[in-house]
PDB file of C-alpha atoms in Angstrom:
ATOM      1  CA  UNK C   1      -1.340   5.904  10.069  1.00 42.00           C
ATOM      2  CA  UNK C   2      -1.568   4.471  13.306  1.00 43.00           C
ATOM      3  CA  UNK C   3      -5.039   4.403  14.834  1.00 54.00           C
ATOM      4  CA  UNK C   4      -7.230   5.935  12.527  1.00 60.00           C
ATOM      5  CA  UNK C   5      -4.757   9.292  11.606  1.00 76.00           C
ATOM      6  CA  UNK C   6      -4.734  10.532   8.389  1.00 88.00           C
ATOM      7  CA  UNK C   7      -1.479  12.459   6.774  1.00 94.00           C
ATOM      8  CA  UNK C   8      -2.928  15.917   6.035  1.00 96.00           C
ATOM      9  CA  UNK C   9      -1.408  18.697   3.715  1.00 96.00           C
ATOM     10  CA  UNK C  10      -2.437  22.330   3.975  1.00 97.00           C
ATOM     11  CA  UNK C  11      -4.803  23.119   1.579  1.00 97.00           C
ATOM     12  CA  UNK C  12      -3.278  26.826   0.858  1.00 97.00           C
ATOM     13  CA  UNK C  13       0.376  24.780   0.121  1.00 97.00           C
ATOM     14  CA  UNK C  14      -1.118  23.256  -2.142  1.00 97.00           C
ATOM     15  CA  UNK C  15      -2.835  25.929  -4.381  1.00 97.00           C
ATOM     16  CA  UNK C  16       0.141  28.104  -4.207  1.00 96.00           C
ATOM     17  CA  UNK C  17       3.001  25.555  -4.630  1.00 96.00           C
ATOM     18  CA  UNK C  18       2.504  26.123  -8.753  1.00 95.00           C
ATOM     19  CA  UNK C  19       2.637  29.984  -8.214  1.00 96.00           C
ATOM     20  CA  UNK C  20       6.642  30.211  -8.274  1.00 96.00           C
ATOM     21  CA  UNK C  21       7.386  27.823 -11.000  1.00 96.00           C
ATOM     22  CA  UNK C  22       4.920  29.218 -13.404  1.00 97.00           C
ATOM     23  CA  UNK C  23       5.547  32.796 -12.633  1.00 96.00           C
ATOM     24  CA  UNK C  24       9.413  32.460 -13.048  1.00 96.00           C
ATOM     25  CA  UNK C  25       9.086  30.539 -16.151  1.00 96.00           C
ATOM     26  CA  UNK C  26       6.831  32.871 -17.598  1.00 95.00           C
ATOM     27  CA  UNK C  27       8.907  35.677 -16.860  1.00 95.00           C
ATOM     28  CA  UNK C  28      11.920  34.139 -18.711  1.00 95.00           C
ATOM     29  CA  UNK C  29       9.792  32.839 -21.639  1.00 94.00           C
ATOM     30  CA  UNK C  30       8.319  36.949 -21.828  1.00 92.00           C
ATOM     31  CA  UNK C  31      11.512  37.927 -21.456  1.00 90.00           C
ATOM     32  CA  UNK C  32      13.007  35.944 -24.319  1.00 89.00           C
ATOM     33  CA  UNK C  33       9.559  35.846 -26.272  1.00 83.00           C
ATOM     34  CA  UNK C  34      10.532  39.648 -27.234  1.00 81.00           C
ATOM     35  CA  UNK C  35      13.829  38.762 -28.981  1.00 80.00           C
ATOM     36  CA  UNK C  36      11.675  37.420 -32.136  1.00 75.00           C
ATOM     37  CA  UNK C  37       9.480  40.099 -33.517  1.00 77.00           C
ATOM     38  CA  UNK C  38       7.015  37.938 -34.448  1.00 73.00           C
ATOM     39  CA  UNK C  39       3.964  37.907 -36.838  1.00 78.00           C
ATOM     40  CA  UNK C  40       1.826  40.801 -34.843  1.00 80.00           C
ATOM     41  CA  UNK C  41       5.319  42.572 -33.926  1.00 81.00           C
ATOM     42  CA  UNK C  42       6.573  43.377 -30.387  1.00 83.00           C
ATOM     43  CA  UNK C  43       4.153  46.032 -28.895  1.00 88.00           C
ATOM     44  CA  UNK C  44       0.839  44.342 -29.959  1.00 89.00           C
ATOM     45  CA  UNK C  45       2.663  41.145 -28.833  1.00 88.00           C
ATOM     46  CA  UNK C  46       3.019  42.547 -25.341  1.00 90.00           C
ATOM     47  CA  UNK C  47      -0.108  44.493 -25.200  1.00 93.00           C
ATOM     48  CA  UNK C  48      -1.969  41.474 -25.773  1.00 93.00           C
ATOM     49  CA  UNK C  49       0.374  39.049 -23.315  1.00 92.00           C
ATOM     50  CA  UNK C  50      -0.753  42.105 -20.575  1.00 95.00           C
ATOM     51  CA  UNK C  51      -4.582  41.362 -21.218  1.00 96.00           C
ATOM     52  CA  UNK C  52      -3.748  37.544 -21.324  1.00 96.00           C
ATOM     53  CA  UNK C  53      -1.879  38.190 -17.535  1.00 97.00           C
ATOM     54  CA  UNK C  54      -4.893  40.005 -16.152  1.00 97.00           C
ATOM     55  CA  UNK C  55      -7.760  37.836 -17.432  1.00 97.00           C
ATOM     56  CA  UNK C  56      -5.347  34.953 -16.608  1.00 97.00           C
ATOM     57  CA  UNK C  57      -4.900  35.943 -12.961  1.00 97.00           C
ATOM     58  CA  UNK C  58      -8.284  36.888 -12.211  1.00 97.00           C
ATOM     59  CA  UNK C  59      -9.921  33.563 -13.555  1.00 97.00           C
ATOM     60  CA  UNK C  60      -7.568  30.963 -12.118  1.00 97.00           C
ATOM     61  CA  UNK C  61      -8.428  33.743  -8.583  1.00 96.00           C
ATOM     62  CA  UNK C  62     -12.134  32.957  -8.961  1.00 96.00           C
ATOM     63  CA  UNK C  63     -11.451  29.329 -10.607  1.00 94.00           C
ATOM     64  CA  UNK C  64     -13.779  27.059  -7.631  1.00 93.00           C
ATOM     65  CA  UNK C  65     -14.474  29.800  -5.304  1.00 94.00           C
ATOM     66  CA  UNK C  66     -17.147  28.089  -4.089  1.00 94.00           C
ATOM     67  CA  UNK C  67     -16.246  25.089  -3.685  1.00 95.00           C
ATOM     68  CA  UNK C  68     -13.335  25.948  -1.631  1.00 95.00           C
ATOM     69  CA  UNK C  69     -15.863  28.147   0.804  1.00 94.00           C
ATOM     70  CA  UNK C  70     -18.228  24.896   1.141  1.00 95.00           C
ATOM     71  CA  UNK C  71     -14.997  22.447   2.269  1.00 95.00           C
ATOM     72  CA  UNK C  72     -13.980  25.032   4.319  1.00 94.00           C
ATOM     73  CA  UNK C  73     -17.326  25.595   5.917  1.00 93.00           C
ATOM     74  CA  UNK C  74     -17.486  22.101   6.453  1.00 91.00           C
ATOM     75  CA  UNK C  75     -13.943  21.200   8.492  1.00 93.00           C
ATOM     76  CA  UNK C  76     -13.456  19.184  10.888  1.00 93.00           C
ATOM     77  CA  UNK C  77     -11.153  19.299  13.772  1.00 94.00           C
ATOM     78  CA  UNK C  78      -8.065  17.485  12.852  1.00 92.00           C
ATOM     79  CA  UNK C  79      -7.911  14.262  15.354  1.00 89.00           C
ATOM     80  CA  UNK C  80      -4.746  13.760  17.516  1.00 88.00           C
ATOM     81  CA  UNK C  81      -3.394  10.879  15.367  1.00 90.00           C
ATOM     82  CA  UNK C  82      -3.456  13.067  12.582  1.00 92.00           C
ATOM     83  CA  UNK C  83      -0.088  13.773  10.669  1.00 95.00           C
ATOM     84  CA  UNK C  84       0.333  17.278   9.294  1.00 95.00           C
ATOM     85  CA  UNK C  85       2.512  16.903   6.260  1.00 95.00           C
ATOM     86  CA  UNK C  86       5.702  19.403   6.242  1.00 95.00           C
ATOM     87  CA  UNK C  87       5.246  22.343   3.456  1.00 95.00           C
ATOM     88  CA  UNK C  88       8.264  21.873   1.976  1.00 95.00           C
ATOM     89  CA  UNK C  89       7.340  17.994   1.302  1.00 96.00           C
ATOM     90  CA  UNK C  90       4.238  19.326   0.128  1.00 97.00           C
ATOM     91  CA  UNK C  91       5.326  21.674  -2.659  1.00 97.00           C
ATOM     92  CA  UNK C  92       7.710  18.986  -3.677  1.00 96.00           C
ATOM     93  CA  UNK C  93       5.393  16.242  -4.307  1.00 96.00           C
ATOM     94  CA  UNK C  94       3.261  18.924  -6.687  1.00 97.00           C
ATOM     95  CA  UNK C  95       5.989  20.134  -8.342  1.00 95.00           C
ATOM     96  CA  UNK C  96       7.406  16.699  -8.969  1.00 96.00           C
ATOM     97  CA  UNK C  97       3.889  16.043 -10.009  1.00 96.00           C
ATOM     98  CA  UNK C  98       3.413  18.267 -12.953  1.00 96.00           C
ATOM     99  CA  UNK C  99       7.465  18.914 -13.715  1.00 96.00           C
ATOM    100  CA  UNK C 100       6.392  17.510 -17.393  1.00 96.00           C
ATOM    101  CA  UNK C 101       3.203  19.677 -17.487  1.00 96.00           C
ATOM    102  CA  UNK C 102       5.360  22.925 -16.703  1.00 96.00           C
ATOM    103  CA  UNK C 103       8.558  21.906 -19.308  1.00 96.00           C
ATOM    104  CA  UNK C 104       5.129  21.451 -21.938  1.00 97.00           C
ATOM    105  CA  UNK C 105       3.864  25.073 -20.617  1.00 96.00           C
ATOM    106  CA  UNK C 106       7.518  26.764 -20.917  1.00 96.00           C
ATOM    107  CA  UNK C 107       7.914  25.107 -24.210  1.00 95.00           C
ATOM    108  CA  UNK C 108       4.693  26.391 -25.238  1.00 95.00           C
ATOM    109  CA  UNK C 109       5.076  29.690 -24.388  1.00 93.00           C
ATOM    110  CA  UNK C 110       8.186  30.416 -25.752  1.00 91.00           C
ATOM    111  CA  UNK C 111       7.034  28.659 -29.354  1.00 91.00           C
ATOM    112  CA  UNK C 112       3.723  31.222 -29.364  1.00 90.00           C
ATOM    113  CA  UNK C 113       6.815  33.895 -29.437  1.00 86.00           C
ATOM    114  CA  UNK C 114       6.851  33.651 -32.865  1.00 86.00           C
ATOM    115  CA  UNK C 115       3.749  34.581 -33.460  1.00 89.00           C
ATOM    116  CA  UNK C 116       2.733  36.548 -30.783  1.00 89.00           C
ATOM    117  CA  UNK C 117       6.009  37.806 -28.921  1.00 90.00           C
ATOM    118  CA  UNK C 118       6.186  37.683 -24.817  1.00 90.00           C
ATOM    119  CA  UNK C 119       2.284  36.485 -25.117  1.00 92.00           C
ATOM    120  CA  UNK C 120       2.439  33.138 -24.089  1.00 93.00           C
ATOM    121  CA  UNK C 121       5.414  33.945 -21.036  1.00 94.00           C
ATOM    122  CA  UNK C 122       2.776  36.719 -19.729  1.00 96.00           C
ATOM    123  CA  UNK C 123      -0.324  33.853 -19.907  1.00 96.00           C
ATOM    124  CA  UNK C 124       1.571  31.655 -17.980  1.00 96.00           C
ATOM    125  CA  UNK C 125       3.080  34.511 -15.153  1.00 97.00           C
ATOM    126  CA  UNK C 126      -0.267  35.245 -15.110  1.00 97.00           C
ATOM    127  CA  UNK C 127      -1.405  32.194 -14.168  1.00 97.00           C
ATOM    128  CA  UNK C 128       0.950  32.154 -11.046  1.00 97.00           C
ATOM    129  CA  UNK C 129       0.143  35.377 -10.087  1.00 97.00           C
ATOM    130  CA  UNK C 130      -3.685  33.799  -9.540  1.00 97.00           C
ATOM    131  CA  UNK C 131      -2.657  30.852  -7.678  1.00 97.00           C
ATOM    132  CA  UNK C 132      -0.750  33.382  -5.542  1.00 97.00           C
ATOM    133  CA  UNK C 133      -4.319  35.122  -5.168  1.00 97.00           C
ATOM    134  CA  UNK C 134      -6.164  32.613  -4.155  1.00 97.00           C
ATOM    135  CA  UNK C 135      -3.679  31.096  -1.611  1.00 97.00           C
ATOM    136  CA  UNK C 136      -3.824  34.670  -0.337  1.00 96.00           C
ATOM    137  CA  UNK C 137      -7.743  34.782  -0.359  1.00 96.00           C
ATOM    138  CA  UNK C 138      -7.195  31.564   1.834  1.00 96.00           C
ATOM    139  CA  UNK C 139      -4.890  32.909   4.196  1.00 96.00           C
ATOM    140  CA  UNK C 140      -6.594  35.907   5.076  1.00 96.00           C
ATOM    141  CA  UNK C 141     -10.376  33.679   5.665  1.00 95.00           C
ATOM    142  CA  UNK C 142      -7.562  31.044   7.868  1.00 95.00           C
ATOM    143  CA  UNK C 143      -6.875  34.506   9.829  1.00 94.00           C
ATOM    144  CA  UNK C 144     -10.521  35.521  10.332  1.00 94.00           C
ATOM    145  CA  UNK C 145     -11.604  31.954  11.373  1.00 92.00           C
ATOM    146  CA  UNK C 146      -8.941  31.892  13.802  1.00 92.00           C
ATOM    147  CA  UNK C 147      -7.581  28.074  12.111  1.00 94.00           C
ATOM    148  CA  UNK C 148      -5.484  26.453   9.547  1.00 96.00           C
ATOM    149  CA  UNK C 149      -7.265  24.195   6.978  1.00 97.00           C
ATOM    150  CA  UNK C 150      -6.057  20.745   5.967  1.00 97.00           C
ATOM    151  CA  UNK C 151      -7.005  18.378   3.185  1.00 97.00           C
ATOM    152  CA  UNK C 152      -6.074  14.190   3.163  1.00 96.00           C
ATOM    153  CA  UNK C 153      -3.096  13.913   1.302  1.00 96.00           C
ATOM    154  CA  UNK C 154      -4.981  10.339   0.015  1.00 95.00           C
ATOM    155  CA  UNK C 155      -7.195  12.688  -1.015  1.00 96.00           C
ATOM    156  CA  UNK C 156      -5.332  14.970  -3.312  1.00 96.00           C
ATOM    157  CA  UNK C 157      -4.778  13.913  -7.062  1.00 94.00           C
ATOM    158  CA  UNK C 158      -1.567  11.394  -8.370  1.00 92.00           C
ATOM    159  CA  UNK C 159       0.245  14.206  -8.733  1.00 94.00           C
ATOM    160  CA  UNK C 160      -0.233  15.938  -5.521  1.00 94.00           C
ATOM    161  CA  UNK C 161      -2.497  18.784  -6.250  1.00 94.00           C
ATOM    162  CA  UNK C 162      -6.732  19.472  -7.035  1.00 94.00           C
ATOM    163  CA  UNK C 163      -7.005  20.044  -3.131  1.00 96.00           C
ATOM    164  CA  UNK C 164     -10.879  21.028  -3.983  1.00 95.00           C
ATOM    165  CA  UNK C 165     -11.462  18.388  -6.707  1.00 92.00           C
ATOM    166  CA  UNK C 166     -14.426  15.540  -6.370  1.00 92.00           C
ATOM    167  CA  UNK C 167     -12.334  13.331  -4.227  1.00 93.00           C
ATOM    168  CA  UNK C 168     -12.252  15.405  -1.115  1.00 95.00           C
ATOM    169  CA  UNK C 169     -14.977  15.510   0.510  1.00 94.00           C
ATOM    170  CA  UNK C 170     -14.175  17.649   4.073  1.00 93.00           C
ATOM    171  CA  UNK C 171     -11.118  19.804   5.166  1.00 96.00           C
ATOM    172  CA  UNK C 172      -9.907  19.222   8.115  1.00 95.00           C
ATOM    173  CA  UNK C 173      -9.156  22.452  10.805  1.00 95.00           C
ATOM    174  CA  UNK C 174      -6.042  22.819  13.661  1.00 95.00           C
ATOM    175  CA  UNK C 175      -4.909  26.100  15.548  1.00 93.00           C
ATOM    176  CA  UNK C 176      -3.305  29.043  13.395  1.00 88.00           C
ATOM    177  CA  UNK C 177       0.761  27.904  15.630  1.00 88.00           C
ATOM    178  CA  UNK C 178       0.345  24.188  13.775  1.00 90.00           C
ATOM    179  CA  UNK C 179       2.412  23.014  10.711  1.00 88.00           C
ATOM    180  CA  UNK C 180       5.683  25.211   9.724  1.00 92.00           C
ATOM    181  CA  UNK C 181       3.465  27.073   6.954  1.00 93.00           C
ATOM    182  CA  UNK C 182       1.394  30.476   7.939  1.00 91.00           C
ATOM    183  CA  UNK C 183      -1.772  31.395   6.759  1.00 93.00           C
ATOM    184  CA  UNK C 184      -2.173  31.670   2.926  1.00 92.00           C
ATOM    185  CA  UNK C 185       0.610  28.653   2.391  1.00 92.00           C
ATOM    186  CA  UNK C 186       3.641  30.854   3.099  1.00 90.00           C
ATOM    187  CA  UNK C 187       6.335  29.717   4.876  1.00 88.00           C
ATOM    188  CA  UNK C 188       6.885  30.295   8.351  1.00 81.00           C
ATOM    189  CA  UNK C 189       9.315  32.700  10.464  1.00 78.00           C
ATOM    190  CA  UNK C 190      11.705  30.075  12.552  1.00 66.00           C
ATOM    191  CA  UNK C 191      11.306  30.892  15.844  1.00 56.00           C
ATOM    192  CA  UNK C 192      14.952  31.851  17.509  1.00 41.00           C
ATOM    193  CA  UNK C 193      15.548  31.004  21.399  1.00 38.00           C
ATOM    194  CA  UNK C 194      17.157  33.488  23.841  1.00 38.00           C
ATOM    195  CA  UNK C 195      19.140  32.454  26.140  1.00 37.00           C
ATOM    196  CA  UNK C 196      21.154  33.574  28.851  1.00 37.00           C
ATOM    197  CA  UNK C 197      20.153  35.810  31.482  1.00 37.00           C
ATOM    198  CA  UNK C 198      18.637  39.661  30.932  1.00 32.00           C
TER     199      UNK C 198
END
């Protein structure tokens, strides 16, 4: 980066760009994880998958609460050099990352069908559904702080994600119009043009 800038990528991209992929292919492993009854049979199969969702979702929530409050705390104003990395290259460079981690996942939960039908597609749904919380619980502290929060992309793991692992050190902080994501990582409304005359 020329003089000094650093590429930055939102921090709330990057906790919620797993959320889709792991949601939707839990849902299709649940969905055919019932097919086989199993060795508990189908209703203790999804009883137990809906525990394993809950638990799921509310841990990977809390997972580094903390730590995420400190960095944010902590952030700096973004300098003028500074790239802000597009969300869309953002949630492709994680989900490039760990394509081989999810395929494992999927695989995995649709073998635990077998044994414990639509367990191991409700584990991993749930699992989205907390990323999806906690890139929500960011959002709504970016709306009460009035500013957007950015990590280092240098910053962020190999494979693009662990925006609150040991390597970063500070978040970085712009105005809530920067960047084409809103608060919480979602994408952002395009703005349409008028024109003519009233």
């Amino acid at each position: 980066m020329a003089r000094g800038g650093q590429g930055l990528a939102r921090v709330a991209v990057v906790v919620r760009a797993g959320a889709a992929p792991m949601w939707w292919l839990g849902v299709v492993a649940a969905g055919a994880g019932v097919v086989p009854s199993g060795v508990t049979g189908r209703r203790i199969g999804v009883l137990g998958g809906a525990v394993l969702f809950i638990v799921a979702a509310v841990l990977v929530a809390a997972l580094r609460r903390g730590r995420y409050a400190e960095l944010a705390r902590g952030a700096a104003r973004a300098g003028k050099h500074d790239v802000l990395q597009d969300r869309a290259v953002t949630l492709r460079n994680w989900r490039r990352g760990h394509r081989w981690w999810l395929l494992l996942a999927f695989a995995a939960a649709l073998a635990s069908s077998f044994a414990v039908p639509a367990a191991g597609g409700m584990l991993l749904a749930g699992v989205g559904t907390g990323l999806w919380l906690k890139a929500g619980r960011l959002g709504r502290r970016e709306r009460a702080d009035g500013h957007l929060l950015w990590v280092r992309v240098d910053w962020l793991s190999s494979r693009g994600g662990a925006p609150a692992g040991k390597r970063v050190t500070a978040y970085r902080s712009t105005g809530d119009a920067a960047g084409d994501a809103r608060p919480g990582g979602g994408r952002r409304p395009a703005r349409t043009t008028v024109s003519g005359r009233a």
